[in-house]
Coordinates of C-alpha atoms and ligand atoms in Angstrom, one line a residue:
M29 CA 72.1 105.6 45.8
T30 CA 70.7 108.8 45.4
S31 CA 69.9 110.1 49.6
N32 CA 74.1 111.8 49.7
T33 CA 73.3 113.1 46.5
S34 CA 70.6 114.4 47.1
L35 CA 70.8 115.6 50.8
A36 CA 74.3 117.4 49.4
H37 CA 71.8 119.0 46.7
P38 CA 71.8 123.5 47.0
L39 CA 68.0 122.9 46.3
S40 CA 67.6 120.5 48.9
A41 CA 66.3 123.6 51.2
Y42 CA 63.3 124.0 49.0
G43 CA 62.1 120.5 48.3
W44 CA 64.8 118.8 46.1
N45 CA 64.7 114.9 47.6
D46 CA 65.0 111.2 47.0
D47 CA 62.2 110.9 44.4
R48 CA 62.4 113.8 43.0
A49 CA 66.3 113.1 41.9
D50 CA 64.8 109.4 40.8
E51 CA 62.6 110.9 38.6
F52 CA 64.8 113.5 37.4
T53 CA 67.9 110.7 36.5
Y54 CA 66.1 110.2 33.0
F55 CA 66.5 114.4 32.2
A56 CA 70.0 114.3 33.8
E57 CA 71.2 111.9 31.1
A58 CA 69.6 113.8 28.8
G59 CA 71.6 117.1 29.6
L60 CA 69.2 118.8 31.3
T61 CA 70.0 120.6 34.7
P62 CA 66.6 120.5 37.7
A63 CA 64.5 123.9 38.5
L64 CA 62.4 125.3 41.0
I65 CA 59.8 127.9 39.7
S66 CA 59.4 130.8 41.2
R67 CA 57.4 133.2 38.9
V68 CA 55.5 132.9 35.8
D69 CA 54.5 135.4 33.8
R70 CA 53.4 134.8 29.5
G71 CA 55.7 131.5 28.2
R72 CA 58.9 132.9 30.4
C73 CA 59.4 131.7 33.5
D74 CA 62.2 132.5 37.1
L75 CA 63.9 129.8 37.8
L76 CA 65.6 129.1 41.1
V77 CA 68.8 126.5 40.0
A78 CA 71.7 125.4 41.3
D79 CA 74.9 125.8 38.9
P80 CA 76.1 122.8 37.9
D81 CA 79.8 123.6 38.3
T82 CA 79.4 126.1 41.8
G83 CA 76.4 124.1 43.0
E84 CA 76.0 128.2 43.7
L85 CA 72.2 129.0 43.4
R86 CA 70.4 131.8 41.4
T87 CA 67.9 133.1 39.2
V88 CA 67.4 132.6 35.8
R89 CA 64.5 133.4 33.5
A90 CA 63.7 131.3 30.7
D91 CA 61.0 130.2 28.0
T92 CA 58.3 127.8 29.0
R93 CA 56.7 127.8 25.5
P94 CA 57.9 124.1 24.6
V95 CA 56.0 122.5 27.8
G96 CA 53.2 124.7 27.0
D97 CA 50.0 122.5 27.0
P98 CA 45.8 123.4 25.9
D99 CA 45.1 122.5 29.3
P100 CA 45.9 124.7 31.7
V101 CA 46.1 122.8 35.0
K102 CA 49.1 120.8 33.0
C103 CA 51.2 124.4 32.4
P104 CA 53.9 125.8 34.3
C105 CA 53.3 127.0 37.7
T106 CA 54.7 128.3 41.0
G107 CA 56.2 125.5 42.6
D108 CA 56.6 123.0 39.7
W109 CA 60.6 121.0 38.8
A110 CA 61.2 121.6 35.8
A111 CA 63.4 120.0 33.8
V112 CA 65.8 123.4 32.0
D113 CA 68.6 123.2 28.8
L114 CA 70.1 125.8 30.4
A115 CA 72.5 126.1 27.5
A116 CA 69.7 126.3 25.0
Q117 CA 69.5 130.0 22.9
P118 CA 68.6 132.4 22.7
M119 CA 67.1 131.6 26.2
P120 CA 67.7 128.3 28.8
T121 CA 64.1 126.4 27.9
V122 CA 62.1 124.6 30.0
T123 CA 61.5 120.9 28.3
A124 CA 59.6 118.6 31.0
L125 CA 57.5 119.5 34.3
L126 CA 58.4 116.7 37.2
D127 CA 54.9 114.9 38.9
R128 CA 53.0 117.2 40.8
T129 CA 52.7 115.7 44.8
T130 CA 50.1 118.4 45.7
A131 CA 48.7 121.4 44.2
I132 CA 46.4 123.7 44.4
V133 CA 43.6 123.9 41.5
R134 CA 40.8 126.5 41.6
K135 CA 38.1 126.6 38.7
T136 CA 39.0 129.7 36.3
A137 CA 37.2 132.8 37.2
G138 CA 34.4 133.0 34.8
G139 CA 31.8 130.9 33.2
R140 CA 34.3 128.4 32.1
S141 CA 35.4 125.0 33.5
D142 CA 38.7 124.7 33.0
G143 CA 41.0 124.3 35.8
Q144 CA 43.9 127.1 36.7
V145 CA 47.0 125.9 38.8
L146 CA 47.6 128.2 42.2
A147 CA 50.4 126.6 43.5
A148 CA 52.0 123.2 42.7
N149 CA 54.3 121.2 45.4
I150 CA 53.1 122.6 48.4
D151 CA 53.3 120.8 52.5
T152 CA 50.9 123.4 53.7
V153 CA 48.1 125.8 52.9
M154 CA 47.7 128.7 54.7
I155 CA 44.1 131.0 54.1
A156 CA 44.9 133.9 55.8
V157 CA 41.6 135.2 57.4
S158 CA 41.4 139.0 58.3
L159 CA 39.9 139.7 61.9
A160 CA 39.7 143.4 60.6
A161 CA 36.5 142.4 58.6
D162 CA 33.6 140.3 59.8
P163 CA 34.7 137.1 59.2
D164 CA 32.8 134.9 56.1
L165 CA 32.4 131.7 57.5
G166 CA 31.3 130.1 54.1
R167 CA 34.5 131.9 52.1
I168 CA 36.4 130.1 55.0
E169 CA 34.9 126.5 54.0
R170 CA 35.1 127.4 50.5
F171 CA 39.1 128.2 51.1
L172 CA 38.9 124.7 53.0
A173 CA 37.3 122.5 50.3
L174 CA 40.0 123.8 48.2
A175 CA 42.8 123.6 50.6
W176 CA 41.8 119.8 51.1
E177 CA 41.5 119.4 47.8
S178 CA 45.2 120.3 47.1
G179 CA 46.3 117.2 48.9
A180 CA 48.3 119.5 51.5
A181 CA 47.8 120.7 55.1
P182 CA 45.1 122.9 55.8
L183 CA 46.2 126.2 58.0
V184 CA 43.9 128.9 58.7
V185 CA 45.6 132.1 59.4
L186 CA 43.7 134.6 61.1
T187 CA 45.6 138.0 60.3
K188 CA 45.6 141.9 61.7
A189 CA 44.7 140.6 65.7
D190 CA 46.5 144.2 67.0
L191 CA 43.1 145.7 65.3
V192 CA 40.2 143.4 67.3
D193 CA 39.3 142.9 70.6
D194 CA 37.1 139.8 70.3
A195 CA 40.4 137.5 68.6
D196 CA 39.4 135.0 70.6
F197 CA 35.9 134.4 69.7
I198 CA 35.9 134.5 66.0
H199 CA 39.1 132.0 67.0
E200 CA 36.7 129.2 68.5
D201 CA 34.0 130.0 65.4
V202 CA 36.9 129.5 63.0
E203 CA 37.9 126.1 64.2
K204 CA 34.4 124.8 64.6
I205 CA 34.2 125.0 60.9
A206 CA 37.2 123.7 59.8
P207 CA 37.5 120.2 61.2
G208 CA 41.0 118.2 60.7
A209 CA 42.7 121.9 60.3
T210 CA 45.1 124.2 62.5
V211 CA 43.6 127.6 62.8
L212 CA 45.8 130.5 64.1
T213 CA 45.6 133.7 65.8
V214 CA 48.4 136.5 64.4
S215 CA 49.7 139.5 63.7
A216 CA 52.4 140.8 61.8
E217 CA 52.2 144.0 63.5
T218 CA 53.0 143.1 67.1
D219 CA 54.2 139.6 66.5
E220 CA 51.7 138.3 68.4
G221 CA 51.3 134.1 67.2
M222 CA 54.6 134.6 64.2
D223 CA 56.4 132.2 65.7
V224 CA 53.4 129.2 66.6
L225 CA 53.4 130.0 62.7
R226 CA 56.7 129.2 62.4
A227 CA 56.9 126.3 64.2
C228 CA 53.9 125.3 62.1
L229 CA 55.5 125.1 58.5
H230 CA 57.6 123.6 57.4
G231 CA 58.5 122.4 53.4
A232 CA 56.2 124.6 51.3
T233 CA 53.8 127.1 52.4
A234 CA 51.3 128.8 49.7
L235 CA 49.2 131.6 51.1
V236 CA 45.7 132.4 49.5
G237 CA 43.0 134.4 51.0
Q238 CA 41.2 137.6 50.1
S239 CA 42.8 140.2 48.9
G240 CA 44.0 142.5 51.7
A241 CA 43.8 140.2 54.2
G242 CA 47.3 140.3 55.2
K243 CA 49.0 137.4 52.6
S244 CA 52.3 139.6 51.3
T245 CA 52.9 141.1 55.1
L246 CA 53.1 137.2 56.7
T247 CA 55.4 136.8 53.7
N248 CA 57.7 139.4 54.8
A249 CA 57.3 138.4 57.7
L250 CA 58.7 134.9 57.8
A251 CA 61.0 136.0 54.7
G252 CA 62.3 138.8 57.9
R253 CA 62.8 141.2 54.6
R254 CA 60.5 143.1 52.7
V255 CA 60.2 140.7 49.5
M256 CA 56.4 141.7 48.7
A257 CA 55.0 144.9 48.4
V258 CA 52.1 145.2 50.8
Q259 CA 49.1 147.4 50.3
E260 CA 49.9 151.1 51.4
T261 CA 46.9 152.7 53.1
R262 CA 44.4 149.9 55.5
S263 CA 41.0 149.8 54.4
V264 CA 38.1 147.1 55.6
D265 CA 36.6 147.1 52.4
E266 CA 39.4 146.3 49.5
K267 CA 37.0 146.0 46.4
G268 CA 39.2 145.5 43.7
R269 CA 42.2 146.6 44.7
H270 CA 45.0 143.7 44.5
T271 CA 48.1 144.7 45.4
T272 CA 50.2 141.2 44.5
T273 CA 49.5 140.3 41.2
T274 CA 51.7 137.2 40.4
R275 CA 52.6 134.2 42.4
E276 CA 55.6 134.2 44.1
L277 CA 58.0 132.3 45.3
V278 CA 59.8 133.4 48.2
P279 CA 62.9 131.0 49.4
L280 CA 63.5 131.4 53.3
E281 CA 66.4 131.7 55.0
G282 CA 66.5 128.8 57.2
G283 CA 64.8 126.2 54.1
G284 CA 61.2 125.9 53.0
V285 CA 59.9 128.1 50.4
V286 CA 56.4 130.4 51.0
I287 CA 54.1 131.0 47.6
D288 CA 52.5 134.4 47.7
T289 CA 49.7 135.0 45.7
P290 CA 46.6 137.3 44.4
G291 CA 44.1 137.9 46.7
L292 CA 41.1 135.9 44.9
R293 CA 37.8 137.5 44.8
E294 CA 36.3 134.1 43.2
V295 CA 36.8 130.6 44.5
G296 CA 35.1 128.4 41.8
L297 CA 35.9 124.7 43.1
Y298 CA 37.6 122.1 40.5
G299 CA 35.9 118.5 41.9
G300 CA 37.5 115.7 43.9
E301 CA 37.1 114.9 47.4
G302 CA 38.2 118.3 48.9
V303 CA 34.4 119.4 49.8
D304 CA 33.4 116.2 52.0
L305 CA 36.9 116.3 54.1
A306 CA 36.4 119.6 54.5
F307 CA 33.3 118.9 56.3
A308 CA 34.9 115.5 57.8
D309 CA 31.9 115.9 60.7
I310 CA 29.2 115.9 58.5
A311 CA 30.9 112.7 56.5
G312 CA 30.8 111.5 59.9
L313 CA 27.2 111.9 61.2
A314 CA 25.8 110.4 57.4
E315 CA 28.1 107.4 58.3
Q316 CA 25.5 106.9 61.3
C317 CA 22.9 107.5 59.6
R318 CA 20.1 104.1 59.6
F319 CA 20.3 104.1 55.9
D320 CA 23.8 103.8 53.5
D321 CA 21.8 105.5 50.7
C322 CA 20.1 108.4 53.0
S323 CA 19.9 112.1 51.5
H324 CA 19.2 113.4 55.1
R325 CA 15.7 114.7 53.8
S326 CA 13.5 113.0 55.1
E327 CA 14.5 109.5 55.9
P328 CA 14.5 108.1 59.7
G329 CA 17.4 107.5 61.4
C330 CA 18.6 110.2 59.9
A331 CA 22.1 111.1 62.4
V332 CA 22.0 114.7 60.0
A333 CA 18.7 115.6 60.5
A334 CA 19.2 115.1 63.8
A335 CA 22.3 117.4 64.4
L336 CA 19.9 120.0 62.5
E337 CA 17.6 119.5 64.6
D338 CA 19.4 120.0 68.0
G339 CA 21.4 122.4 66.6
T340 CA 24.8 120.8 67.0
L341 CA 24.7 120.9 62.9
P342 CA 24.3 125.2 62.0
Q343 CA 21.7 125.1 59.3
R344 CA 24.9 127.2 57.7
R345 CA 26.8 125.0 57.6
M346 CA 24.6 123.0 55.9
D347 CA 23.8 124.2 53.6
S348 CA 27.6 125.2 52.7
Y349 CA 27.9 122.4 52.5
L350 CA 25.3 121.3 50.0
K351 CA 26.4 124.7 47.6
L352 CA 30.2 123.3 47.4
R353 CA 29.0 119.8 46.7
R354 CA 26.6 121.3 43.9
E355 CA 29.6 123.4 42.6
N356 CA 31.8 120.6 42.5
D357 CA 29.4 117.9 40.6
W358 CA 28.7 120.5 38.0
I359 CA 32.3 120.8 37.5
A360 CA 32.9 116.7 37.5
S361 CA 30.2 116.6 34.9
R362 CA 31.8 119.7 32.8
S363 CA 35.5 118.6 32.8
D364 CA 36.8 115.4 31.7
A365 CA 36.1 113.6 34.9
R366 CA 38.2 110.6 33.9
L367 CA 41.4 112.6 33.6
A368 CA 40.4 114.6 36.7
A369 CA 39.8 111.2 38.6
E370 CA 43.7 109.9 37.1
R371 CA 44.9 112.9 38.1
L372 CA 44.1 113.1 41.4
R373 CA 44.7 109.3 42.5
K374 CA 48.1 109.7 41.4
W375 CA 48.8 112.9 43.8
K376 CA 47.2 110.6 46.6
T377 CA 49.5 107.4 45.7
V378 CA 52.6 109.7 45.2
S379 CA 51.6 111.9 48.9
K380 CA 51.4 108.3 50.0
S381 CA 54.9 107.0 48.7
M382 CA 56.8 109.9 50.2
R383 CA 55.9 108.5 53.5
G384 CA 57.5 105.1 52.7
P385 CA 61.5 104.8 53.3
N386 CA 61.8 103.7 49.3
N387 CA 59.9 104.3 46.9
P388 CA 61.1 103.4 43.5
T389 CA 58.7 106.0 41.2
R390 CA 57.5 105.3 37.7
H391 CA 58.2 107.5 35.1
D392 CA 56.9 107.9 31.8
P393 CA 57.9 110.7 29.8
A394 CA 55.5 109.9 27.1
R395 CA 52.9 111.3 28.8
R396 CA 54.0 114.9 29.0
Ligands
GTP406 N1 47.7 146.1 61.7 C1 47.7 145.3 60.8 N2 47.7 145.2 59.6 C2 48.2 144.5 58.9 C3 48.8 143.2 59.5 N3 48.9 142.7 58.4 C4 48.7 143.4 57.4 N4 48.2 144.3 57.3 C5 47.5 145.7 56.6 O1 47.0 145.0 55.7 C6 47.0 145.8 54.4 C7 46.7 144.4 53.4 O2 47.9 144.0 53.7 P1 48.3 143.1 52.7 O3 50.1 142.0 53.0 O4 49.1 143.8 51.1 O5 47.2 142.1 52.0 P2 47.2 141.4 50.6 O6 46.9 139.7 51.5 O7 48.8 140.5 50.5 O8 46.8 141.8 49.4 P3 46.6 141.1 47.8 O9 48.2 141.2 47.6 O10 45.3 142.4 47.3 O11 46.2 140.4 47.9 C8 48.1 146.2 54.2 O12 48.0 147.3 54.7 C9 48.8 145.8 55.8 O13 49.9 146.9 56.4 C10 48.7 143.6 61.0 O14 49.2 142.1 61.7 N5 47.8 144.1 61.8
MG407 MG1 49.8 140.9 48.7
ZN408 ZN1 20.9 110.6 56.4

């Protein structure tokens, strides 16, 4: 029933689909309008909305306070689909958020154990890594764990290829630590690799990475226009310099969106299976250990120890895996583990059901 309406919907180029239309039925009956959150700042947000009369897309400023929540993970975020009361006075208000299919959640900076959503409902997490600085493999592994945990597909983009001669070597090294993820080398300056990158993207893409990695430059290249400000001067050491300060959703002309985010100095993990997915090679080895509960320390027949011994698994990677696992376990012991697991299960079910042709989505507005 909804397929024709959602196909014709002006927001379908930006991710509006049958599932969301189904879920929205309840809100539509209440006279609310669907909108895509393109930017959030302190109790307000910018929304991409189709005019109910003309169907024309426009950006509207709205009050998000009605959906504020003590848990920051549940607060509105760039990429969220919202139910909006456009007629509210003195300004439109966000009344509810639709269920997220995916979300990048990191632990907030500092010692607290709260989560923070960097982007919602994305299909691809693009991890930008500058070739101009020495690549930090541990940092890339950390970003990959974050990306896998989101439920979206991770993609590593090595940027600024024009500045180095050894891009191929670095590319090879990064591929080895990114099982299951695509790795691309690009230059926004010379356009090298940009066609392949464009071909790899569909739907919504969130860009994450360190400050100065070239995220906003890539956003502009993908958008074909200068939407984001980029760093004026190039320097390898950008400590303390953050050009992008908000998470911003940019609609692309041919459909799809890119979410540019501020550079991350600290990327704390927020639990879940992301680490194991990012280190699928180690998980695969562990399955070959003689004992199911092998601790990979001193047991006989340990496939992980054997791989460390013969060098197929570098000690650096093993240490990195153990470190991220410890961090994840810490978070699981601190945060409300049951809720986190529930949330995870829900996303997984939703993304699985999205692959099927017909999937009635349940909706329980009381949950919000
Ligand atoms: N030579 C070269 N320079 C690039 C390329 N891409 C980006 N840069 C430069 O790298 C610097 C940083 O780029 P930005 O796009 O601002 O980096 P960012 O990741 O958005 O940084 P934050 O917003 O601080 O997180 C700018 O001076 C860009 O001009 C490239 O492909 N080649
Ligand atoms: Mg930027
Ligand atoms: Zn073992």
